[in-house]
Short mmCIF file of C-alpha atoms and ligand atoms in Angstrom, two decimals:
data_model
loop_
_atom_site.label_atom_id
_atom_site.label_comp_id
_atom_site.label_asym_id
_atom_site.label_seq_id
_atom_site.Cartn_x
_atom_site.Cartn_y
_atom_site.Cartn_z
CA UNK A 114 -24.43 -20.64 13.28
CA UNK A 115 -23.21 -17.96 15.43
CA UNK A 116 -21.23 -15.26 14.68
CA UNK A 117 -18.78 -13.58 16.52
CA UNK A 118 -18.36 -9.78 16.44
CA UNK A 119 -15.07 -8.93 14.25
CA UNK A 120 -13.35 -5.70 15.37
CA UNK A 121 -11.49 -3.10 13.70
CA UNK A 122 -10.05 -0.02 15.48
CA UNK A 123 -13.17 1.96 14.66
CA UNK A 124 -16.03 -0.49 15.32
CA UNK A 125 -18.89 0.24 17.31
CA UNK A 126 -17.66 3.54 17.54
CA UNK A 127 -19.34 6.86 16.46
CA UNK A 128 -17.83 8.07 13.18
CA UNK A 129 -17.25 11.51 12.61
CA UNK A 130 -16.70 12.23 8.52
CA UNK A 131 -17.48 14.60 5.72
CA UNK A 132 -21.08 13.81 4.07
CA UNK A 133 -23.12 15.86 1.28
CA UNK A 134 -26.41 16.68 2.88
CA UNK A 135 -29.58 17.21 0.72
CA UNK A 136 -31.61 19.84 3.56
CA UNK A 137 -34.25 20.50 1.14
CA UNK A 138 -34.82 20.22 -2.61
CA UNK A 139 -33.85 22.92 -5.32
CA UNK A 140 -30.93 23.81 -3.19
CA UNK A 141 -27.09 22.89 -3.58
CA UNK A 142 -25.66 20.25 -1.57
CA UNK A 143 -24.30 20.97 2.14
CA UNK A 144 -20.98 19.34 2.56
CA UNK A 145 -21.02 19.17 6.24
CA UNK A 146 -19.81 16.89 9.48
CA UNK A 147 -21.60 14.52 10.41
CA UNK A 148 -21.75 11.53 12.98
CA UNK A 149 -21.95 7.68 11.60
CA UNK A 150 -23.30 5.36 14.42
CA UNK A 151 -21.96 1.92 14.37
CA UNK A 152 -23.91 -0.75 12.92
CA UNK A 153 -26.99 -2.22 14.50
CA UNK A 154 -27.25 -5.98 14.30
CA UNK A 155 -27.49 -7.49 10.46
CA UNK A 156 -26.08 -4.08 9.45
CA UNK A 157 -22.63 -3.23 8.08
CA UNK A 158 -20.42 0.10 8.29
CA UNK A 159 -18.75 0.89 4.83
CA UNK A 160 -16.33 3.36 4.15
CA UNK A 161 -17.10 4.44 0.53
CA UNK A 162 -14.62 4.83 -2.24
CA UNK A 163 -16.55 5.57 -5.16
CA UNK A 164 -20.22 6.85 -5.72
CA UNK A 165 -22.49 7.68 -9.31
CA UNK A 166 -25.07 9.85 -9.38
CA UNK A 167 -28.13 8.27 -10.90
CA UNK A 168 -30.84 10.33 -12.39
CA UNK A 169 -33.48 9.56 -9.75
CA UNK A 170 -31.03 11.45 -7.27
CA UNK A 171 -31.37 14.22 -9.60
CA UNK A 172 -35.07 14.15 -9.80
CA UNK A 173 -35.22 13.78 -5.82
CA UNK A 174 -32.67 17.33 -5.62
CA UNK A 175 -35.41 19.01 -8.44
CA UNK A 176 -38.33 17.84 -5.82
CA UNK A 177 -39.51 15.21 -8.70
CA UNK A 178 -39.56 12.27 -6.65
CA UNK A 179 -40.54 13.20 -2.84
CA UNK A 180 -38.10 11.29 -0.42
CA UNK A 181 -38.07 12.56 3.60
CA UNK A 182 -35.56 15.49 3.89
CA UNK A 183 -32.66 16.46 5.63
CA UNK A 184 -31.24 12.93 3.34
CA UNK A 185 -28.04 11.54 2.67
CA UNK A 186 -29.04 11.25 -1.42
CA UNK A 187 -27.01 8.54 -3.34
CA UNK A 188 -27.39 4.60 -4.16
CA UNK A 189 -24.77 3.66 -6.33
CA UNK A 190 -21.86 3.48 -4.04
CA UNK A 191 -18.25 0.98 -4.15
CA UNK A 192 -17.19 0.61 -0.63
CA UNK A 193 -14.81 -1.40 1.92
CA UNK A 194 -16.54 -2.92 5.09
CA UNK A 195 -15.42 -1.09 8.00
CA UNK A 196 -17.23 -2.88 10.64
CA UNK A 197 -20.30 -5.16 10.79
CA UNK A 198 -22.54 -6.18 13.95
CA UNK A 199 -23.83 -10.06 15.11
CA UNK A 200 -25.76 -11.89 12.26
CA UNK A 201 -23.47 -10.31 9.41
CA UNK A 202 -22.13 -13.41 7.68
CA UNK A 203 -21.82 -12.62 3.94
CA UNK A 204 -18.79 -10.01 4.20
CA UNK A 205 -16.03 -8.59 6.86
CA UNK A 206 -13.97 -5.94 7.71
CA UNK A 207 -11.50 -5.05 4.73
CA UNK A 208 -14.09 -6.59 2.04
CA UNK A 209 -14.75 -5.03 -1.20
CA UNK A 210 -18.75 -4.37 -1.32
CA UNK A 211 -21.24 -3.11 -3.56
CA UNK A 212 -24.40 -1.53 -1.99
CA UNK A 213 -27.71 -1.80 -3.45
CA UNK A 214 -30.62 0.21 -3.66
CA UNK A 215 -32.94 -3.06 -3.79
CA UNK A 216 -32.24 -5.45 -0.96
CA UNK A 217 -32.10 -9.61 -1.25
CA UNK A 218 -33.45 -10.96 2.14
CA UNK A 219 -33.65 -14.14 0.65
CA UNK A 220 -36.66 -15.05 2.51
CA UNK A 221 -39.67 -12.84 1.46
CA UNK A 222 -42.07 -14.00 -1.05
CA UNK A 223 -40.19 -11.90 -3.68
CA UNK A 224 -36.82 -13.30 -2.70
CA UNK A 225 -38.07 -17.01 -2.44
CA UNK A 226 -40.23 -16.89 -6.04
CA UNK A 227 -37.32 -17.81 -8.89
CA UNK A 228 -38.45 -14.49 -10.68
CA UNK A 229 -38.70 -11.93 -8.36
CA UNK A 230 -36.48 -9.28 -7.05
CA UNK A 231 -38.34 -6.49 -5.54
CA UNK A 232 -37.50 -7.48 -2.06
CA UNK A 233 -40.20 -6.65 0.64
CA UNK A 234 -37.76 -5.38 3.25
CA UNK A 235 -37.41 -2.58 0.12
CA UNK A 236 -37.29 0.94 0.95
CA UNK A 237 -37.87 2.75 -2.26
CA UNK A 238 -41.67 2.53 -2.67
CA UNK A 239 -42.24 4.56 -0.25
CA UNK A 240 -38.92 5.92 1.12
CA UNK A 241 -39.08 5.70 4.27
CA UNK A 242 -35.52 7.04 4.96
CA UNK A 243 -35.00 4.78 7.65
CA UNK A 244 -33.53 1.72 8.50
CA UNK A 245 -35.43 -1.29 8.92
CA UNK A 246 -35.78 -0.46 12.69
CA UNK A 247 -37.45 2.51 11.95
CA UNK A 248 -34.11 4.75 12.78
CA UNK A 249 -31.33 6.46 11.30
CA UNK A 250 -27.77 6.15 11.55
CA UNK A 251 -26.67 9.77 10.92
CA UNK A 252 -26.73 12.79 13.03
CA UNK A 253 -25.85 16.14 11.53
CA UNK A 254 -25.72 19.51 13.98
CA UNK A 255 -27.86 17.61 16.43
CA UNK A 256 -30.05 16.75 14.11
CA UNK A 257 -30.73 12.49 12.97
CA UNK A 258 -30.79 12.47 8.59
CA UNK A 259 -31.96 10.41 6.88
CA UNK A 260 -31.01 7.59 4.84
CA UNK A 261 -32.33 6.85 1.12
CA UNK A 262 -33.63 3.80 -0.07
CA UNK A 263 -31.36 2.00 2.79
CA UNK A 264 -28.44 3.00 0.64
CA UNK A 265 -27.07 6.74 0.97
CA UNK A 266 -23.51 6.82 -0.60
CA UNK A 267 -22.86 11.04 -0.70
CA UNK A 268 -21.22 10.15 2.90
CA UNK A 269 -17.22 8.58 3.38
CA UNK A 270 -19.19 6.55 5.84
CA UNK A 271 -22.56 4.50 5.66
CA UNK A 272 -24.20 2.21 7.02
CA UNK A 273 -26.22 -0.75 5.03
CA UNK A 274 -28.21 -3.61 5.78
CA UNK A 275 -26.29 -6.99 5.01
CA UNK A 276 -29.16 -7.75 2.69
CA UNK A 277 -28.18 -5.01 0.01
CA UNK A 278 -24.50 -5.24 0.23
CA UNK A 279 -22.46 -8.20 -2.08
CA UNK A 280 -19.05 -8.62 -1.78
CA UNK A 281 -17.38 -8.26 -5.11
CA UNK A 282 -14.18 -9.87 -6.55
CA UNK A 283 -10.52 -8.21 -4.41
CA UNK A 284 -9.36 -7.31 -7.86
CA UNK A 285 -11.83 -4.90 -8.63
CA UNK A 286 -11.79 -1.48 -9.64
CA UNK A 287 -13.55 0.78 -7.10
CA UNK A 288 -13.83 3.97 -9.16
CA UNK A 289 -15.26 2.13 -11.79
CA UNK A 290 -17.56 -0.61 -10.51
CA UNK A 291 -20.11 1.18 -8.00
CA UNK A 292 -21.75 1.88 -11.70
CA UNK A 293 -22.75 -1.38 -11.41
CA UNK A 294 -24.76 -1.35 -8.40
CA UNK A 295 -27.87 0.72 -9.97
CA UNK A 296 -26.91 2.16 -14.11
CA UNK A 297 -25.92 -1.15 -15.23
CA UNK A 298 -27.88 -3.97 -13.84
CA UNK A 299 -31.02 -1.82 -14.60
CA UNK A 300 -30.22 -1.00 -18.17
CA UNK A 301 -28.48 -4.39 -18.69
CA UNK A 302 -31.68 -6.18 -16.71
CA UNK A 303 -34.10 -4.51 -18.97
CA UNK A 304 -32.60 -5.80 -22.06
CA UNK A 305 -31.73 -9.11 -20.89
CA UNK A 306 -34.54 -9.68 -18.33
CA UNK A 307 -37.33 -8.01 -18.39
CA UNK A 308 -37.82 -7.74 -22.67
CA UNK A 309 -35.74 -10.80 -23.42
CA UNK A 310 -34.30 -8.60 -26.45
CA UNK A 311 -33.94 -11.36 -29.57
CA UNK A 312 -31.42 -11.02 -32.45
CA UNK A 313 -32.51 -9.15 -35.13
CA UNK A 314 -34.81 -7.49 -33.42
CA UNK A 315 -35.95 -3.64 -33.25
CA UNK A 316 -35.65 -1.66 -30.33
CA UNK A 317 -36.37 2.10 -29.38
CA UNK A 318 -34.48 3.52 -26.27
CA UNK A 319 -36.10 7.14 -25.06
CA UNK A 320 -33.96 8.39 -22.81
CA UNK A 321 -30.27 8.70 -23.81
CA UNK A 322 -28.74 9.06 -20.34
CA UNK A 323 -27.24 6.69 -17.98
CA UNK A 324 -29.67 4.12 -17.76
CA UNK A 325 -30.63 4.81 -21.73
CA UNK A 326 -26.72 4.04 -22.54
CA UNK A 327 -26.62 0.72 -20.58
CA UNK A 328 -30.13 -0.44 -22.17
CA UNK A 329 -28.17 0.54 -25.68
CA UNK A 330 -25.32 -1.24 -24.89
CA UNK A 331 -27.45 -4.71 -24.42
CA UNK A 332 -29.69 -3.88 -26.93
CA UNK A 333 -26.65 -4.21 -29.16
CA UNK A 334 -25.24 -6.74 -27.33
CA UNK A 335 -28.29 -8.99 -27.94
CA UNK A 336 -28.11 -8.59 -31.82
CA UNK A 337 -30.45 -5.90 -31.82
CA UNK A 338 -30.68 -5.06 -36.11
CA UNK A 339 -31.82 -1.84 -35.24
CA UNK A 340 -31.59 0.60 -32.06
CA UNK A 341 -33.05 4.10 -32.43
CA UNK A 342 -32.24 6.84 -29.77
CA UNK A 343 -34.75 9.77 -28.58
CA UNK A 344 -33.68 12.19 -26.69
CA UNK A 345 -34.20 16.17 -26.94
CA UNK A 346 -30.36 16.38 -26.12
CA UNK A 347 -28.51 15.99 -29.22
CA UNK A 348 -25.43 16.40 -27.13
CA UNK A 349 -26.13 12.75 -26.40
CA UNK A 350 -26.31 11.53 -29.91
CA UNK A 351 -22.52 10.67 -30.42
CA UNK A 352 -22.44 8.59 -27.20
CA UNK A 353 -25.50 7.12 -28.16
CA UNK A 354 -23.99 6.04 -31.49
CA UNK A 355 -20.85 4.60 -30.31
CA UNK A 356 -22.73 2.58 -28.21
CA UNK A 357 -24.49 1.10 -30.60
CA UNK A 358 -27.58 3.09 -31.79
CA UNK A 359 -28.24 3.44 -35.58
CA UNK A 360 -30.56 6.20 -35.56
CA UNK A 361 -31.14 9.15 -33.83
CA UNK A 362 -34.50 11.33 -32.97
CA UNK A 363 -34.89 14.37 -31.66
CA UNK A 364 -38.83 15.07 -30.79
CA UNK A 365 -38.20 18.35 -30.82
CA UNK A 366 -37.31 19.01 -34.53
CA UNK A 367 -40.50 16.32 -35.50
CA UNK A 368 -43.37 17.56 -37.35
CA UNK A 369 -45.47 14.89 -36.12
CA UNK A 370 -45.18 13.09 -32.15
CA UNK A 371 -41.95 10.53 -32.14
CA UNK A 372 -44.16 7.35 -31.72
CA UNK A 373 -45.34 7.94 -35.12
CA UNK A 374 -42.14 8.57 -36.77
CA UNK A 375 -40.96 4.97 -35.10
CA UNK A 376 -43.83 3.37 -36.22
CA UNK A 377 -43.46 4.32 -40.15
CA UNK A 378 -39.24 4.01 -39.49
CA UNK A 379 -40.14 0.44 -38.56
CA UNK A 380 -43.38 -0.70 -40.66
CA UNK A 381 -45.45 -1.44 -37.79
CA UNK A 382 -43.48 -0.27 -34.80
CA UNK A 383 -40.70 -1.80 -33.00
CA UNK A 384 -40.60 -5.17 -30.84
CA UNK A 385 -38.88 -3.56 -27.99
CA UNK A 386 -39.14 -0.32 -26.54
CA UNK A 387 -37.55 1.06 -23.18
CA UNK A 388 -38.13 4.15 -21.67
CA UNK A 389 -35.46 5.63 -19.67
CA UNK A 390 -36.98 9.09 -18.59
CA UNK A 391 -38.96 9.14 -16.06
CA UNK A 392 -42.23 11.19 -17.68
CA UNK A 393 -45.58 10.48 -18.33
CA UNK A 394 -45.33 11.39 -21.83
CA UNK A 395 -42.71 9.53 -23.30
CA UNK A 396 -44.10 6.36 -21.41
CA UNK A 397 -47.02 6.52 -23.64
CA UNK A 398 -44.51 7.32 -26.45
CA UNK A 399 -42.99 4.15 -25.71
CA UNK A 400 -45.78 1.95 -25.05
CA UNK A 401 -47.37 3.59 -28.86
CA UNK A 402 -43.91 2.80 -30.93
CA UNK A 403 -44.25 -0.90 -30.29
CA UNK A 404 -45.69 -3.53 -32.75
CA UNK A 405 -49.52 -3.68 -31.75
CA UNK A 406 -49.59 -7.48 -32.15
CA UNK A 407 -46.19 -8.59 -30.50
CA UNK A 408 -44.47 -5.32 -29.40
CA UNK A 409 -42.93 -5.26 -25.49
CA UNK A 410 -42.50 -2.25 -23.85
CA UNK A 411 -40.31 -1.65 -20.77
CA UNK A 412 -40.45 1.22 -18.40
CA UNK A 413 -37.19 1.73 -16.03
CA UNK A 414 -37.82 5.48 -15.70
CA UNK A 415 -39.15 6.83 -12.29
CA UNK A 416 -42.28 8.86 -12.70
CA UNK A 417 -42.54 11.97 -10.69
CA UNK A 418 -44.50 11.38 -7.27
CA UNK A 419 -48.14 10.77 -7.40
CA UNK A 420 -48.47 10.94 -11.09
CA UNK A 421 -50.61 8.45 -13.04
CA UNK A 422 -50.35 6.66 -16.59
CA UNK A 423 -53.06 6.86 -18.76
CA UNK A 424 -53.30 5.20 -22.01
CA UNK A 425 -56.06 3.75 -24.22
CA UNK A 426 -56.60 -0.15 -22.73
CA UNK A 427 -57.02 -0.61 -26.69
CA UNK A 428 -53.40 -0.54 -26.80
CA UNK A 429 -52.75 -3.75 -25.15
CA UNK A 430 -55.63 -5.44 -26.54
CA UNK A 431 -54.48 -5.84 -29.74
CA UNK A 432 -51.23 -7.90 -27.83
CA UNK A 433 -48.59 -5.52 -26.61
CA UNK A 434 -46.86 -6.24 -23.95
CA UNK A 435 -46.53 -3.96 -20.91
CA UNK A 436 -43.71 -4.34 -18.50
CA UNK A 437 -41.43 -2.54 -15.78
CA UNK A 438 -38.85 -3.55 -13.22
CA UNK A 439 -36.35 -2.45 -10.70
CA UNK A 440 -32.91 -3.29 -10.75
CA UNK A 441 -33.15 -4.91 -14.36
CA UNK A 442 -34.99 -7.54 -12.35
CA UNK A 443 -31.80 -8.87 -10.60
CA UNK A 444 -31.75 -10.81 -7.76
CA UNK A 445 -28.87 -7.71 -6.43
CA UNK A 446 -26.88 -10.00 -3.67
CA UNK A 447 -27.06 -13.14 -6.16
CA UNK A 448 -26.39 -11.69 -9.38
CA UNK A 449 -24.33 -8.06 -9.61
CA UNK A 450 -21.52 -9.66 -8.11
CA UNK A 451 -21.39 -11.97 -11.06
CA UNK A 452 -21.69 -9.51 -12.91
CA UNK A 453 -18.54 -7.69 -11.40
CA UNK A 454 -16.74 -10.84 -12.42
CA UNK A 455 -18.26 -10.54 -16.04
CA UNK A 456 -16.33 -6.93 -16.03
CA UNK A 457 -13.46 -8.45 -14.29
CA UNK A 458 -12.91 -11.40 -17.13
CA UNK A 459 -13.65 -8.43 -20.10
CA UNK A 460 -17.22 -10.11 -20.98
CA UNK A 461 -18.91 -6.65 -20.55
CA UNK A 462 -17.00 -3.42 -20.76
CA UNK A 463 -18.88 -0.67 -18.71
CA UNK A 464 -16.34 1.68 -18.99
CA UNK A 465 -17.88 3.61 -21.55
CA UNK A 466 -21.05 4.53 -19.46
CA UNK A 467 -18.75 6.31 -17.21
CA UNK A 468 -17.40 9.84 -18.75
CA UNK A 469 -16.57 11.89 -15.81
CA UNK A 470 -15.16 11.72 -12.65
CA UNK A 471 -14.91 14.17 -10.09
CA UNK A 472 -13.59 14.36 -6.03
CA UNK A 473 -16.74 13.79 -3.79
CA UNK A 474 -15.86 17.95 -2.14
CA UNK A 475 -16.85 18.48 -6.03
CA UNK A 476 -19.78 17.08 -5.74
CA UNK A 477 -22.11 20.07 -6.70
CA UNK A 478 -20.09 20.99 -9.59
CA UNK A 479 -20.93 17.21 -10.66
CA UNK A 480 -24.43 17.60 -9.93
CA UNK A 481 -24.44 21.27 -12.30
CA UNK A 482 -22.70 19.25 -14.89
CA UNK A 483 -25.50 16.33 -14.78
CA UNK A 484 -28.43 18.97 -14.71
CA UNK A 485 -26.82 20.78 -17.58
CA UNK A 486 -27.04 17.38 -19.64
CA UNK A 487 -23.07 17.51 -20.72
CA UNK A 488 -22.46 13.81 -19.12
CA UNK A 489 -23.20 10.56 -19.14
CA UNK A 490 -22.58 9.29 -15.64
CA UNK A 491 -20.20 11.06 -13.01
CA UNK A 492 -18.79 9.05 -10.48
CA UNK A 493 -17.49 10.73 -7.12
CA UNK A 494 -14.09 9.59 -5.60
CA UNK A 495 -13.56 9.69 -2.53
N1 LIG B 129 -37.86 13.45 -24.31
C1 LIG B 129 -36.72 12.79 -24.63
N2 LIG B 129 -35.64 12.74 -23.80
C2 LIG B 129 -35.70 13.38 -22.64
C3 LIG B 129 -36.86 14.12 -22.24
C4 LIG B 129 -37.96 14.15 -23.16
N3 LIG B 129 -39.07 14.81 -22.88
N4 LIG B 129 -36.62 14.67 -21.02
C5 LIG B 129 -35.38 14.28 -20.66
N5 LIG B 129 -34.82 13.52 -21.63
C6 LIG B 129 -33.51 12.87 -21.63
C7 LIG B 129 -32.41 13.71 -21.02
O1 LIG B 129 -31.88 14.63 -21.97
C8 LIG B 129 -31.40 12.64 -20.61
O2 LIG B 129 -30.45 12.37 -21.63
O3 LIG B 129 -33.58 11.72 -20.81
C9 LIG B 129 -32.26 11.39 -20.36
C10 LIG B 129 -32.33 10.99 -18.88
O4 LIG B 129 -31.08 10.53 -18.50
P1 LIG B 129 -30.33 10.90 -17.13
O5 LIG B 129 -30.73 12.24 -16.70
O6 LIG B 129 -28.89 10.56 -17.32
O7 LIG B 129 -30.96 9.89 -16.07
P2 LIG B 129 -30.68 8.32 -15.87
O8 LIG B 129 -29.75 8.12 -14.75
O9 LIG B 129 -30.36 7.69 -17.16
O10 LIG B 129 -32.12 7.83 -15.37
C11 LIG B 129 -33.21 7.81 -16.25
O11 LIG B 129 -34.29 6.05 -15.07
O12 LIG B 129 -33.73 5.07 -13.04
C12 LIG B 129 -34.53 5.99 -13.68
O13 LIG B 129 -35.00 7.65 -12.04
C13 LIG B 129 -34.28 7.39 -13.19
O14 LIG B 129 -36.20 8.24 -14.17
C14 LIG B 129 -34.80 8.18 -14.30
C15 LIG B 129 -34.45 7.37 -15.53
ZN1 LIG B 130 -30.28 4.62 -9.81
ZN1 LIG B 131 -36.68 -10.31 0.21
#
């Protein structure tokens, strides 16, 4: 069918805002001007209202995870359409959108299988920093920026492909729900998805952050008997334990390495493990604290760039399981809107992952705060 171009006073216009520019790692942000361009076809404008900063934007500021610099860094953004270009015909101007860092074309051999969601028109692995044209929407001093993982939300405008924007219910919160475009679906996803967590069951979390919190959460949401915590930040602990975890390690204060102090916690090791870190190490942690016959573990952490996992193949012989995912394995335009409505109706309560807030000007201070390890998740208003 054909669409018709809807206007707003600002469409297909150049956008002149405020945006948080990453020049190179190891360095504070640059709050700076910068020029949007309007939306190319199958692309919407969004002015963002809310933004979290997710601990692979961290590891991309430390130089962990290489992405093409000058960037606009963030994925995790709440928005309102602004304007959208010819073939756009999932949301309008004056929608309420999520934006996410996995796209849903719908028509790749990802989209199309019933299981997958790593959509091929991706731009995480690698990250390109472009749009799917091969160009970039922003301009800063003269000079084009570019975009992360077809996302960037550290701008008051951005510009998205329709396939990673879903248009969430007109009720919603918007400094509350952009959580739910990256933290929640892949902690929840893990849990739910990609270990199929049973009642009863055992789980180990390592990683006590963000993501860690939201795979605690489900852990205990799926009837979980037992959920112990790792982390070497004990500042997380009390979270962690509201939340739902029942024992806490600190590998730090062990004698011997953690895995081992799961296994004899648990008899044989756990049937679910997640790790939520991002490091070699405690992948191998993980994958060692599971049952050898039956145990599953799940990696959601990003490993640095270039690194490699290496574990004795003996491991999985004797029948664990071995798994990882992005996005907990949603299908992001088909299912975190629902899930929106879940928090909407009071079926999941998210709030808790969320325990600061700051204005998006602030957005270093947030950053300092993250990197010291005294939050959860900080969300940005704008
Ligand atoms: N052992 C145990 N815990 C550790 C270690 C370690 N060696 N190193 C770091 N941690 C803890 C931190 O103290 C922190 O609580 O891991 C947690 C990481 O959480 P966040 O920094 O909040 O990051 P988060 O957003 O949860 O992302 C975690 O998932 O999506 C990926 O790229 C993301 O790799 C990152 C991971
Ligand atoms: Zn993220
Ligand atoms: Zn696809």
């Amino acid at each position: 069918m054909e669409q018709t171009n809807t206007f707003t006073e600002t469409s297909s216009k150049v956008i002149t805002c405020q945006a948080a520019i990453a020049w190179t790692a190891n360095a504070p942000l640059s709050i700076e001007k910068i020029e949007v361009d309007p939306p190319k076809p199958g692309e919407v404008r969004i002015k963002i209202i809310s933004s979290g900063i997710c601990g692979t934007d961290k590891h991309i500021l430390e130089g962990k995870d290489k992405v093409p610099l000058p960037a606009i860094l963030g994925h995790e953004g709440a928005g309102i359409v602004e304007s959208i270009r010819e073939g756009v015909t999932s949301v309008k101007p004056g929608d309420k959108v999520l934006m996410f860092p996995l796209p849903e074309c719908r028509e790749c051999s990802s989209c199309l299988h019933p299981k997958g969601n790593f959509c091929l028109k991706q731009k995480v692995i690698p990250p390109t920093g472009l749009m799917l044209d091969g160009t970039s929407r922003f301009t800063c001093r003269g000079r084009k920026i570019y975009h992360l993982y077809g996302t960037s939300t550290f701008t008051e405008y951005t510009v998205v492909h329709e396939i990673a924007v879903g248009k969430i219910d007109d009720g919603a919160p918007m400094d509350r729900v952009c959580i739910l475009s990256c933290e929640v679906p892949t902690g929840f996803g893990a849990v739910f998805n990609t270990a199929g967590v049973t009642p009863g069951s055992t789980c180990v979390v390592f990683g006590l952050g963000g993501i860690g919190s939201a795979v605690v959460m489900a852990c205990k949401a799926s009837g979980a008997s037992r959920i112990i915590g790792v982390d070497i930040n004990e500042e997380k602990f009390p979270w962690a334990r509201d939340l739902g975890v029942t024992d806490c390690l600190n590998p730090q204060n062990l004698k011997k390495p953690v895995q081992e102090v799961v296994v004899e916690m648990t008899g044989n090791g756990v049937d679910f493990a997640f790790e939520a870190i991002g490091l070699i190490d405690t992948m191998v942690a993980a994958l060692e604290s599971c049952h050898p016959s039956y145990g599953v573990c799940v990696i959601i952490g990003v490993a640095p760039s270039n690194s490699q996992f290496i574990f004795d193949p003996l491991l999985l012989l004797s029948g664990r399981t071995l798994k990882g995912g992005a996005v907990g394995e949603y299908k992001t335009r088909d299912s975190i809107p629902k899930l929106v409505t879940d928090y909407m109706e009071k079926k999941i309560n998210t709030d808790p992952l969320i325990t600061h807030k700051f204005p998006f000007e602030s957005i270093n201070k947030a950053f300092e705060l993250f990197q010291a390890g005294h939050c959860i998740r900080c969300v940005l208003l704008f």
